[in-house]
Short mmCIF file of C-alpha atoms in Angstrom, two decimals:
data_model
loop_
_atom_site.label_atom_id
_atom_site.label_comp_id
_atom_site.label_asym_id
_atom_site.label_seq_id
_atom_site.Cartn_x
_atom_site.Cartn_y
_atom_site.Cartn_z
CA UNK A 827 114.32 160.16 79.98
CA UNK A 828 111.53 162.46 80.79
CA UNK A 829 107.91 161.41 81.87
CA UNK A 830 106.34 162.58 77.73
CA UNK A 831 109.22 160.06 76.73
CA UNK A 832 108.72 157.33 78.76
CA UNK A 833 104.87 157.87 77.85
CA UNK A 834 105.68 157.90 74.37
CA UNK A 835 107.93 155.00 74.19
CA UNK A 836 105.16 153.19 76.37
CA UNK A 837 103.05 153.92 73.63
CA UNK A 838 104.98 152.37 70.80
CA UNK A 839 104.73 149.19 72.31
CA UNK A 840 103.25 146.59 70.38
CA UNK A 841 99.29 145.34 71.95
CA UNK A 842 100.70 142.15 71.70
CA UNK A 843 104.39 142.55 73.23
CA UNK A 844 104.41 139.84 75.90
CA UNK A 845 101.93 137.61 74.46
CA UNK A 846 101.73 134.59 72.89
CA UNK A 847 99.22 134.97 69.59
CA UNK A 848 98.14 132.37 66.63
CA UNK A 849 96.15 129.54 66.48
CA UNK A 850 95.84 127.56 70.28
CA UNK A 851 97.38 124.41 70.83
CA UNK A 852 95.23 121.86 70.53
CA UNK A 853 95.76 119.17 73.76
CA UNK A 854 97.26 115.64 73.37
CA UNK A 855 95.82 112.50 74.62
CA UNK A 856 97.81 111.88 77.54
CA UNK A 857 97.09 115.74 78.70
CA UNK A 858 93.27 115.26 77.97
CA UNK A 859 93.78 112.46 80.21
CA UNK A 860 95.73 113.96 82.69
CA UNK A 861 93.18 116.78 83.48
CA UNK A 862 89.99 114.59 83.34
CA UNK A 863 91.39 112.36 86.10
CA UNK A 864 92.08 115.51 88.58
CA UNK A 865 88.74 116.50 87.49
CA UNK A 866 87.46 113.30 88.59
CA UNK A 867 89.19 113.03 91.66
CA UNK A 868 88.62 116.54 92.68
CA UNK A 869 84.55 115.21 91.98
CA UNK A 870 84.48 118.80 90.16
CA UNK A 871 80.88 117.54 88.07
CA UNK A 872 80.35 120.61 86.53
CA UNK A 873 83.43 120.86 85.07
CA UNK A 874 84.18 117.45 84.11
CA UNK A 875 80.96 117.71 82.17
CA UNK A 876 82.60 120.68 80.71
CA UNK A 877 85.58 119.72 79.54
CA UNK A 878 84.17 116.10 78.02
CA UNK A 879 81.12 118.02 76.36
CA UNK A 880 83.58 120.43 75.04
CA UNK A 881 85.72 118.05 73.55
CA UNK A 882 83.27 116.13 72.02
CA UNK A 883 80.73 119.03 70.48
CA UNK A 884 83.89 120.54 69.47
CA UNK A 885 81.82 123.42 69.47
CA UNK A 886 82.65 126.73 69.98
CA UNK A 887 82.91 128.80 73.16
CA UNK A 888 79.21 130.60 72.43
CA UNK A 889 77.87 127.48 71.11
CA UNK A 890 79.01 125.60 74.28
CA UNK A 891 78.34 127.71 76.77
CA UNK A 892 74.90 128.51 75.59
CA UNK A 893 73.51 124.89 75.65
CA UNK A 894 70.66 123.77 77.36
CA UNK A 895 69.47 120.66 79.19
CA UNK A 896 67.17 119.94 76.10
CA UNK A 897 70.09 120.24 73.80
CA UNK A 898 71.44 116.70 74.98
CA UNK A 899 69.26 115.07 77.49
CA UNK A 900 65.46 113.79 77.65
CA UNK A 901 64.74 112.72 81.61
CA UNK A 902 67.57 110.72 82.47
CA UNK A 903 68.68 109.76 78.90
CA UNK A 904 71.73 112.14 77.51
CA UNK A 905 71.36 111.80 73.65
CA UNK A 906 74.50 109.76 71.37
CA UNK A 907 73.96 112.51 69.23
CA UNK A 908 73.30 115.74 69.56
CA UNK A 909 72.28 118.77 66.57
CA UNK A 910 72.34 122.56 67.32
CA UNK A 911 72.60 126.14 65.44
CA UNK A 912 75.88 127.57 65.13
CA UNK A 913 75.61 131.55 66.28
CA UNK A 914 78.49 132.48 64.09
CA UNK A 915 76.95 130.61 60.85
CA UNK A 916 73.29 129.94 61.37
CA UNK A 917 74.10 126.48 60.25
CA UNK A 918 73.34 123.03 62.16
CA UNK A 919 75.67 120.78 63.37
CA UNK A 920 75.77 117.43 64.38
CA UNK A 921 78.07 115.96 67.27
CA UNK A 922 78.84 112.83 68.96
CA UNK A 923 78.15 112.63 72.52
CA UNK A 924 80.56 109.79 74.10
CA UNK A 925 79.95 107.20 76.77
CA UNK A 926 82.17 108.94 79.78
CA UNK A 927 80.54 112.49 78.28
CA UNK A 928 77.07 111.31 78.63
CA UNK A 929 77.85 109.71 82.19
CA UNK A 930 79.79 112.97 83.55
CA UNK A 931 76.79 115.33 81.78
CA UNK A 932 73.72 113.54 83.61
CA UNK A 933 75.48 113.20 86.80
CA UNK A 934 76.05 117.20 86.63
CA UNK A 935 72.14 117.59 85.43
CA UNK A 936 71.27 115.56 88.20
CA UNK A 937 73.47 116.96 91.22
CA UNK A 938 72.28 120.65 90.08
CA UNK A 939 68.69 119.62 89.07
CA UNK A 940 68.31 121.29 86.23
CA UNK A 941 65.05 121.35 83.96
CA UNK A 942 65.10 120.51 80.27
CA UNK A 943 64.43 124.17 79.36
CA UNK A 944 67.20 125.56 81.94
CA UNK A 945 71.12 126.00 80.64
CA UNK A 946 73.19 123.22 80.96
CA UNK A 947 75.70 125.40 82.43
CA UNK A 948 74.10 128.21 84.31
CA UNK A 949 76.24 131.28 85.62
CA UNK A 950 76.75 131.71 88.99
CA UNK A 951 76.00 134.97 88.71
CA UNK A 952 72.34 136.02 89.75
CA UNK A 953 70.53 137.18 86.46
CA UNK A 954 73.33 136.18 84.41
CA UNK A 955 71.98 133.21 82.30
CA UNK A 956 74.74 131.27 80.93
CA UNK A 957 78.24 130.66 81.77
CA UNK A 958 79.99 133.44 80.08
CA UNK A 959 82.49 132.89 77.27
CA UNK A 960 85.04 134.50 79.73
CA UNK A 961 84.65 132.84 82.87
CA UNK A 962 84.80 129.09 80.50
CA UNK A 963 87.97 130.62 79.00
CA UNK A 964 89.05 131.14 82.42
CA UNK A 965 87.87 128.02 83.96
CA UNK A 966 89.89 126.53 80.90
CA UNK A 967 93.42 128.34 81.75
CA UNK A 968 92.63 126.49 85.24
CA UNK A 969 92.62 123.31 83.67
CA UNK A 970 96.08 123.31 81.34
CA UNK A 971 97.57 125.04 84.49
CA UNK A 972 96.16 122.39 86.75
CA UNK A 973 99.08 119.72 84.60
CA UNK A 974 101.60 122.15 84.31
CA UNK A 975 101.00 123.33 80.77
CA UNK A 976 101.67 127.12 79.72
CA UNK A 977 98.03 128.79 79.74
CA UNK A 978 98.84 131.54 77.39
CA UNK A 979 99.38 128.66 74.72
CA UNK A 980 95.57 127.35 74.81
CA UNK A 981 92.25 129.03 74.79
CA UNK A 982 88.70 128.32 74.10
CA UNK A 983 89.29 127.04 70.35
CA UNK A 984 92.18 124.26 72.20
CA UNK A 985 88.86 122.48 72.85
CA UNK A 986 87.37 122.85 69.53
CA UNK A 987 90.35 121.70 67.78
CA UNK A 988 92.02 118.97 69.96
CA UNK A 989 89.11 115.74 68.72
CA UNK A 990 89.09 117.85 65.22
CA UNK A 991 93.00 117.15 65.22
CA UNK A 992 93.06 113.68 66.53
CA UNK A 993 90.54 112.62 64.57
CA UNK A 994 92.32 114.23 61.26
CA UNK A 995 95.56 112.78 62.60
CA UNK A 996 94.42 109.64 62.70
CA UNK A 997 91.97 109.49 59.49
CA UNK A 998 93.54 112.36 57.47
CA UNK A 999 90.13 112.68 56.64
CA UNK A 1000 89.57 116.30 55.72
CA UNK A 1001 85.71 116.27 54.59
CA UNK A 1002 84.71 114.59 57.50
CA UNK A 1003 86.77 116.86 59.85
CA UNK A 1004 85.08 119.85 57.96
CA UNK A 1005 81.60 118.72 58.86
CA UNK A 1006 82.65 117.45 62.31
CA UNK A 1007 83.35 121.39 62.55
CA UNK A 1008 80.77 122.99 60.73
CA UNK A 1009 82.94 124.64 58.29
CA UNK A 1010 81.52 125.58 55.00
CA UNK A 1011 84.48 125.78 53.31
CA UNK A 1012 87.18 122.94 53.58
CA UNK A 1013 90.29 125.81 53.20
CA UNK A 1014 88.93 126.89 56.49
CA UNK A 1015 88.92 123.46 57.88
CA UNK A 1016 92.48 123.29 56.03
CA UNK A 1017 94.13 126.62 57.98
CA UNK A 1018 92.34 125.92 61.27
CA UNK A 1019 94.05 122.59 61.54
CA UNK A 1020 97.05 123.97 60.44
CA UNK A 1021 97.71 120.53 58.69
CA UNK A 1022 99.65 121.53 55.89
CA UNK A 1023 102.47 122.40 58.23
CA UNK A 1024 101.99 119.20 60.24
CA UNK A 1025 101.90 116.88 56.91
CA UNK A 1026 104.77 118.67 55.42
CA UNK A 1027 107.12 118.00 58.66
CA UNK A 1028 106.09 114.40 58.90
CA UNK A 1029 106.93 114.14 55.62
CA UNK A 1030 110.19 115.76 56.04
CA UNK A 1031 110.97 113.35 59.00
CA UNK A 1032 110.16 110.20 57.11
CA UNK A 1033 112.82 111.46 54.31
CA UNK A 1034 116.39 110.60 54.88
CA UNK A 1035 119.09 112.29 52.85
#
């Protein structure tokens, strides 16, 4: 073969050959678990306030990443509850802020001294504001690698689905998942959860023939 048809095979290739695309894998208790520990034990504040904060806003990446100080915390109280604008909708939403989140978030606000009107997580590149979608997504691939988990299966939206999922799991609650998201419509809360697949399987398994 020639180099114009080894160029011209090259550029048949599928964008995607090689990857693994769809919806990311939301993580499972025991993995949550898993990487908060090492994040604990490695004393890694930043990112243990991170991950929890992510899993609880269940925000996504530009919503996360963009927080600041005064988002969640007054002095040296981190709020239950927290409310902020959605960049992709324009539309507020509300989210829990847990006991271990709160406790991980302050100790990071603390350790980096960070004012109320100052990111919560600031690049640490000069000038650069915020922690950029790309270097959470990669600080993220760290994490599922960290426990031995494939990174190409989970991304940025893993975080905003995994409470979303154990919570519908649980409650098979769909409205309430849908404004735990911020969806406006509940067939998007429907096809981001993927849980007509799920149900249908369980049901499937709990039917002997």
């Amino acid at each position: 073969m020639d180099a114009s048809a080894a160029r011209s095979t090259r550029s048949r290739d599928p964008w995607n050959k090689g990857r693994l695309i769809g919806q990311k894998l939301p993580l499972k208790l025991r993995e949550i678990w898993a990487i908060r520990i090492r994040l604990q034990l490695a004393e890694r504040l930043r990112d243990l306030a991170l991950f929890n904060l992510a899993i609880d806003s269940k925000l996504r990446g530009c919503d996360l990443v963009s927080l600041r100080v005064k988002d969640v915390a007054q002095g040296q109280s981190v709020f239950h509850r927290a409310i902020v604008m959605q960049q992709k909708t324009q539309r507020p939403v509300q989210f829990e802020i847990t006991e271990q989140t709160r406790q991980s978030v302050l100790s990071w606000i603390n350790h980096r001294k960070l004012a109320s009107s100052q990111h919560l997580f600031p690049s640490r590149v000069i000038d650069a504001g915020h922690l950029s979608t790309r270097q959470y997504a990669r600080i993220l691939s760290g994490w599922v690698k960290s426990i031995g988990l494939d990174a190409t299966a989970y991304g940025t939206h893993t975080m905003r689905r995994t409470k979303a999922t154990l919570i519908y799991r649980r409650t098979k609650n769909l409205r309430a998942v849908q404004l735990l998201l911020g969806h406006t419509k509940l067939e998007s809360t429907v096809r981001y959860l993927g849980i007509e697949v799920d149900d249908a399987l369980e049901i499937a398994e709990q039917t002997e023939v």
